[in-house]
CSV table of C-alpha atoms and ligand atoms in Angstrom, one decimal:
chain,number,residue,atom,x,y,z
I,1,UNK,CA,-9.5,14.6,13.5
I,2,UNK,CA,-12.0,14.3,10.7
I,3,UNK,CA,-13.6,16.8,8.5
I,4,UNK,CA,-16.8,14.8,9.3
I,5,UNK,CA,-18.5,13.1,12.2
I,6,UNK,CA,-18.1,9.5,13.1
I,7,UNK,CA,-21.4,8.6,12.0
I,8,UNK,CA,-20.3,9.0,8.9
I,9,UNK,CA,-17.3,7.9,8.7
I,10,UNK,CA,-18.6,4.5,10.5
I,11,UNK,CA,-21.2,4.8,7.1
I,12,UNK,CA,-17.8,4.7,5.0
I,13,UNK,CA,-16.3,2.1,6.6
I,14,UNK,CA,-19.6,0.1,6.9
I,15,UNK,CA,-20.9,0.3,3.5
I,16,UNK,CA,-17.5,0.6,1.0
I,17,UNK,CA,-14.3,-1.4,3.8
I,18,UNK,CA,-16.4,-3.9,5.9
I,19,UNK,CA,-13.4,-6.2,6.9
I,20,UNK,CA,-13.8,-10.0,6.0
I,21,UNK,CA,-12.8,-12.5,8.3
I,22,UNK,CA,-9.2,-12.5,7.2
I,23,UNK,CA,-8.8,-8.7,7.6
I,24,UNK,CA,-10.9,-8.5,11.4
I,25,UNK,CA,-8.2,-11.5,12.4
I,26,UNK,CA,-5.4,-9.5,11.3
I,27,UNK,CA,-6.1,-6.1,13.2
I,28,UNK,CA,-6.8,-8.6,16.3
I,29,UNK,CA,-3.7,-10.5,15.8
I,30,UNK,CA,-1.7,-6.9,15.8
I,31,UNK,CA,-3.6,-6.5,19.1
I,32,UNK,CA,-2.5,-10.0,20.5
I,33,UNK,CA,0.8,-10.4,19.7
I,34,UNK,CA,1.3,-7.0,21.5
I,35,UNK,CA,2.5,-4.9,18.4
I,36,UNK,CA,1.1,-1.2,18.5
I,37,UNK,CA,-2.4,-0.5,17.0
I,38,UNK,CA,-1.3,1.7,14.8
I,39,UNK,CA,-2.8,-0.4,11.8
I,40,UNK,CA,-4.6,2.2,9.0
I,41,UNK,CA,-8.9,1.9,9.6
I,42,UNK,CA,-10.6,0.1,7.5
I,43,UNK,CA,-11.9,2.9,5.6
I,44,UNK,CA,-8.1,4.5,5.3
I,45,UNK,CA,-7.1,0.9,3.6
I,46,UNK,CA,-10.0,0.9,1.1
I,47,UNK,CA,-8.5,3.8,0.2
I,48,UNK,CA,-5.4,2.1,-0.7
I,49,UNK,CA,-6.5,-0.4,-2.6
I,50,UNK,CA,-8.9,1.5,-4.6
I,51,UNK,CA,-5.6,4.2,-5.2
I,52,UNK,CA,-3.9,0.5,-6.5
I,53,UNK,CA,-6.8,-0.8,-8.5
I,54,UNK,CA,-6.7,2.9,-9.9
I,55,UNK,CA,-2.6,3.0,-10.8
I,56,UNK,CA,-2.2,-0.7,-11.6
I,57,UNK,CA,1.1,-1.6,-10.3
I,58,UNK,CA,3.6,-3.6,-11.6
I,59,UNK,CA,5.2,-3.0,-8.2
I,60,UNK,CA,3.3,-1.1,-5.4
I,61,UNK,CA,5.9,-0.2,-2.3
I,62,UNK,CA,5.3,0.1,1.0
I,63,UNK,CA,7.4,1.4,3.7
I,64,UNK,CA,6.1,0.2,7.5
I,65,UNK,CA,4.6,-3.6,7.2
I,66,UNK,CA,3.8,-3.7,10.9
I,67,UNK,CA,1.3,-7.0,11.4
I,68,UNK,CA,0.2,-6.4,7.9
I,69,UNK,CA,-2.7,-5.0,7.9
I,70,UNK,CA,-2.5,-2.0,5.0
I,71,UNK,CA,-0.6,-4.8,3.4
I,72,UNK,CA,-2.9,-6.3,2.8
I,73,UNK,CA,-5.6,-4.1,1.8
I,74,UNK,CA,-3.2,-3.3,-0.8
I,75,UNK,CA,-2.2,-6.4,-1.9
I,76,UNK,CA,-5.5,-7.4,-2.8
I,77,UNK,CA,-5.7,-4.3,-5.0
I,78,UNK,CA,-3.0,-5.6,-7.3
I,79,UNK,CA,-3.6,-6.4,-10.7
I,80,UNK,CA,-3.1,-10.0,-11.8
I,81,UNK,CA,1.2,-10.8,-11.7
I,82,UNK,CA,1.5,-7.4,-10.0
I,83,UNK,CA,3.5,-7.6,-6.7
I,84,UNK,CA,3.8,-5.6,-3.2
I,85,UNK,CA,7.5,-4.9,-1.7
I,86,UNK,CA,7.2,-3.9,1.8
I,87,UNK,CA,9.6,-3.3,4.3
I,88,UNK,CA,10.0,-3.0,8.0
I,89,UNK,CA,13.0,-2.4,10.8
I,90,UNK,CA,12.1,-4.9,13.2
I,91,UNK,CA,12.1,-8.7,12.2
I,92,UNK,CA,9.5,-10.4,15.1
I,93,UNK,CA,6.9,-7.6,13.2
I,94,UNK,CA,8.0,-9.0,9.8
I,95,UNK,CA,7.7,-12.5,11.1
I,96,UNK,CA,3.9,-11.8,11.9
I,97,UNK,CA,3.1,-10.2,8.8
I,98,UNK,CA,4.8,-12.8,7.2
I,99,UNK,CA,2.0,-15.4,8.8
I,100,UNK,CA,-0.6,-12.4,8.1
I,101,UNK,CA,0.4,-12.5,4.3
I,102,UNK,CA,0.1,-16.2,4.3
I,103,UNK,CA,-3.3,-16.5,6.0
I,104,UNK,CA,-4.9,-13.8,3.6
I,105,UNK,CA,-3.3,-15.9,0.6
I,106,UNK,CA,-1.4,-12.9,-0.9
I,107,UNK,CA,2.0,-14.5,-0.1
I,108,UNK,CA,3.5,-14.8,-3.7
I,109,UNK,CA,2.5,-11.5,-3.7
I,110,UNK,CA,4.1,-10.1,-1.2
I,111,UNK,CA,8.3,-10.0,-0.1
I,112,UNK,CA,9.2,-8.4,3.1
I,113,UNK,CA,12.2,-7.0,3.3
I,114,UNK,CA,14.0,-6.3,6.6
I,115,UNK,CA,15.5,-3.5,7.9
I,116,UNK,CA,15.6,0.2,8.1
I,117,UNK,CA,13.5,1.5,4.9
I,118,UNK,CA,16.3,4.1,4.5
I,119,UNK,CA,18.7,1.4,3.2
I,120,UNK,CA,16.3,-1.1,1.7
I,121,UNK,CA,15.4,1.8,-0.7
I,122,UNK,CA,18.4,2.7,-1.7
I,123,UNK,CA,19.0,-0.9,-3.0
I,124,UNK,CA,16.0,-1.0,-4.5
I,125,UNK,CA,16.4,2.2,-6.3
I,126,UNK,CA,17.8,0.3,-9.5
I,127,UNK,CA,14.5,-1.5,-10.0
I,128,UNK,CA,12.3,1.6,-10.6
I,129,UNK,CA,11.0,3.1,-11.8
I,130,UNK,CA,7.6,2.1,-8.7
I,131,UNK,CA,3.7,2.6,-9.8
I,132,UNK,CA,2.8,3.2,-6.0
I,133,UNK,CA,4.5,4.3,-2.5
I,134,UNK,CA,2.9,4.4,0.7
I,135,UNK,CA,4.8,5.8,3.5
I,136,UNK,CA,4.0,4.8,6.7
I,137,UNK,CA,7.0,4.3,9.3
I,138,UNK,CA,8.5,6.8,11.6
I,139,UNK,CA,7.3,10.5,10.7
I,140,UNK,CA,10.9,11.8,11.2
I,141,UNK,CA,12.0,10.3,7.3
I,142,UNK,CA,8.7,11.2,5.8
I,143,UNK,CA,11.0,14.2,4.4
I,144,UNK,CA,13.7,11.9,2.6
I,145,UNK,CA,11.0,9.2,1.5
I,146,UNK,CA,9.2,12.1,0.0
I,147,UNK,CA,12.4,12.3,-2.5
I,148,UNK,CA,13.3,9.1,-3.2
I,149,UNK,CA,9.7,8.6,-4.0
I,150,UNK,CA,9.7,11.5,-6.3
I,151,UNK,CA,13.3,9.9,-8.0
I,152,UNK,CA,11.3,6.7,-8.4
I,153,UNK,CA,7.8,7.4,-9.2
I,154,UNK,CA,6.9,6.9,-13.0
I,155,UNK,CA,5.0,9.5,-14.3
I,156,UNK,CA,1.4,8.5,-12.8
I,157,UNK,CA,2.2,6.8,-10.5
I,158,UNK,CA,0.7,7.5,-7.1
I,159,UNK,CA,2.3,8.3,-3.6
I,160,UNK,CA,0.1,8.2,-0.5
I,161,UNK,CA,1.5,9.0,3.1
I,162,UNK,CA,-0.7,8.5,6.1
I,163,UNK,CA,-0.7,10.1,9.3
I,164,UNK,CA,-1.3,13.6,7.2
I,165,UNK,CA,-2.9,15.1,10.2
I,166,UNK,CA,-1.1,13.9,13.4
I,167,UNK,CA,-4.4,13.7,15.4
I,168,UNK,CA,-5.0,17.4,14.7
I,169,UNK,CA,-1.2,18.8,16.2
I,170,UNK,CA,0.0,19.7,12.6
I,171,UNK,CA,-2.3,23.0,13.2
I,172,UNK,CA,-0.9,23.7,16.6
I,173,UNK,CA,1.8,26.0,15.0
I,174,UNK,CA,3.4,25.6,19.1
I,175,UNK,CA,3.9,22.1,19.0
I,176,UNK,CA,7.8,21.3,17.1
I,177,UNK,CA,7.3,17.6,17.9
I,178,UNK,CA,10.3,15.9,15.4
I,179,UNK,CA,7.3,13.7,13.8
I,180,UNK,CA,4.8,16.7,13.9
I,181,UNK,CA,7.6,19.1,12.4
I,182,UNK,CA,8.2,16.6,9.7
I,183,UNK,CA,4.8,15.5,8.8
I,184,UNK,CA,4.0,19.6,8.8
I,185,UNK,CA,6.9,19.5,6.3
I,186,UNK,CA,6.2,16.4,4.0
I,187,UNK,CA,2.4,18.1,3.3
I,188,UNK,CA,3.9,21.2,2.2
I,189,UNK,CA,6.6,19.9,0.3
I,190,UNK,CA,4.0,17.4,-1.1
I,191,UNK,CA,1.5,20.3,-2.3
I,192,UNK,CA,4.1,23.0,-3.6
I,193,UNK,CA,5.3,20.6,-5.7
I,194,UNK,CA,4.2,21.3,-9.3
I,195,UNK,CA,4.8,18.2,-10.4
I,196,UNK,CA,1.9,16.7,-8.5
I,197,UNK,CA,-1.5,16.5,-8.1
I,198,UNK,CA,-2.2,15.9,-4.7
I,199,UNK,CA,-4.7,16.5,-1.2
I,200,UNK,CA,-5.1,15.5,2.2
I,201,UNK,CA,-7.9,12.0,2.3
I,202,UNK,CA,-9.2,13.5,5.5
I,203,UNK,CA,-10.4,10.0,7.1
I,204,UNK,CA,-8.8,8.5,10.1
I,205,UNK,CA,-5.8,10.1,10.5
I,206,UNK,CA,-5.1,11.6,6.9
I,207,UNK,CA,-4.0,10.7,3.7
I,208,UNK,CA,-1.7,12.6,1.8
I,209,UNK,CA,-2.2,11.8,-1.7
I,210,UNK,CA,0.2,12.8,-4.8
I,211,UNK,CA,0.2,11.7,-8.4
I,212,UNK,CA,2.9,12.3,-10.4
I,213,UNK,CA,2.8,14.4,-13.9
I,214,UNK,CA,5.1,14.4,-17.0
I,215,UNK,CA,8.2,16.5,-16.6
L,1,SAH,N1,1.3,0.5,7.8
L,1,SAH,C1,1.5,-0.7,8.5
L,1,SAH,C2,1.6,0.3,9.9
L,1,SAH,C3,2.8,0.7,9.9
L,1,SAH,S1,3.2,1.6,12.0
L,1,SAH,C4,-0.4,-0.7,8.7
L,1,SAH,O1,-1.2,-0.1,8.5
L,1,SAH,O2,-0.8,-1.8,9.0
L,1,SAH,C5,5.0,2.1,10.9
L,1,SAH,C6,5.8,0.7,11.3
L,1,SAH,O3,7.2,1.5,10.7
L,1,SAH,C7,6.0,-0.1,12.2
L,1,SAH,O4,6.3,-1.3,12.1
L,1,SAH,C8,7.7,-0.2,12.8
L,1,SAH,O5,8.8,-0.4,12.8
L,1,SAH,C9,8.0,0.2,11.1
L,1,SAH,N2,9.5,1.5,11.3
L,1,SAH,C10,9.8,2.5,11.5
L,1,SAH,N3,10.8,3.1,11.5
L,1,SAH,C11,11.7,2.4,10.4
L,1,SAH,C12,12.7,2.1,9.5
L,1,SAH,N4,13.8,3.2,9.5
L,1,SAH,N5,12.1,1.6,8.5
L,1,SAH,C13,11.4,0.6,8.2
L,1,SAH,N6,10.4,0.7,9.2
L,1,SAH,C14,9.9,1.2,10.2
L,2,DHB,C1,1.3,6.5,15.2
L,2,DHB,C2,0.0,6.1,14.3
L,2,DHB,C3,0.6,5.9,13.3
L,2,DHB,O1,-0.6,5.5,12.3
L,2,DHB,C4,1.8,5.3,12.6
L,2,DHB,O2,2.2,5.0,11.4
L,2,DHB,C5,2.9,6.0,13.6
L,2,DHB,C6,2.9,6.3,14.5
L,2,DHB,C7,1.2,6.9,16.9
L,2,DHB,O3,0.0,7.0,16.9
L,2,DHB,O4,1.5,7.1,17.2
L,3,MG,MG1,0.3,5.4,10.1
């Protein structure tokens, strides 16, 4: 579900977010190697890159690497010396992502950590604060991921969460699916948090974004 039609969505992608050969190859390989085809859309990847270019992270965090498609968009938006730490539960997916970061020539900027992100984030806590956090793993974890992010983002830092709409399911209040409940809860908490200036970017499956203000 988007607020505009497929033709306008295609216009954005063609005009602002066309994939180069590398990104197209990574998307194809995600499918060819049997990974779920749930990478962000090109216009969502481009939006992440725009956010990163605006907040210029020294360290960006991604929760949910999959095949490295969104990570490549993010890595390409980093300033000189900036790094991406991306977290992935599945070692096989992490290995494929590692190949893809190499293919994209961003392997020197990207560190993949393998394990349950909830544990990996605890280990990362002392290395913060961080400048950019992209949340795109299991949706039931989103409230906990949001709490960690609010504790570890610097003022001016940016939070982005994929799948804000769950394909429209968040509007159906009879839908009690745990992933939908968690998405609804995350959107509500972000919207109500006075320390965040926030909205949803309505392309693709929706991206909840927030910019952290001074205390
Ligand atoms: N951001 C990626 C897509 C991520 S799909 C892109 O757009 O290219 C979600 C990923 O989160 C999956 O690869 C899944 O294995 C991973 N994941 C699920 N639960 C996780 C957890 N608890 N910790 C770390 N990664 C997790
Ligand atoms: C699905 C899509 C996603 O982008 C994601 O991060 C997780 C799941 C899905 O369609 O099931
Ligand atoms: Mg997603």
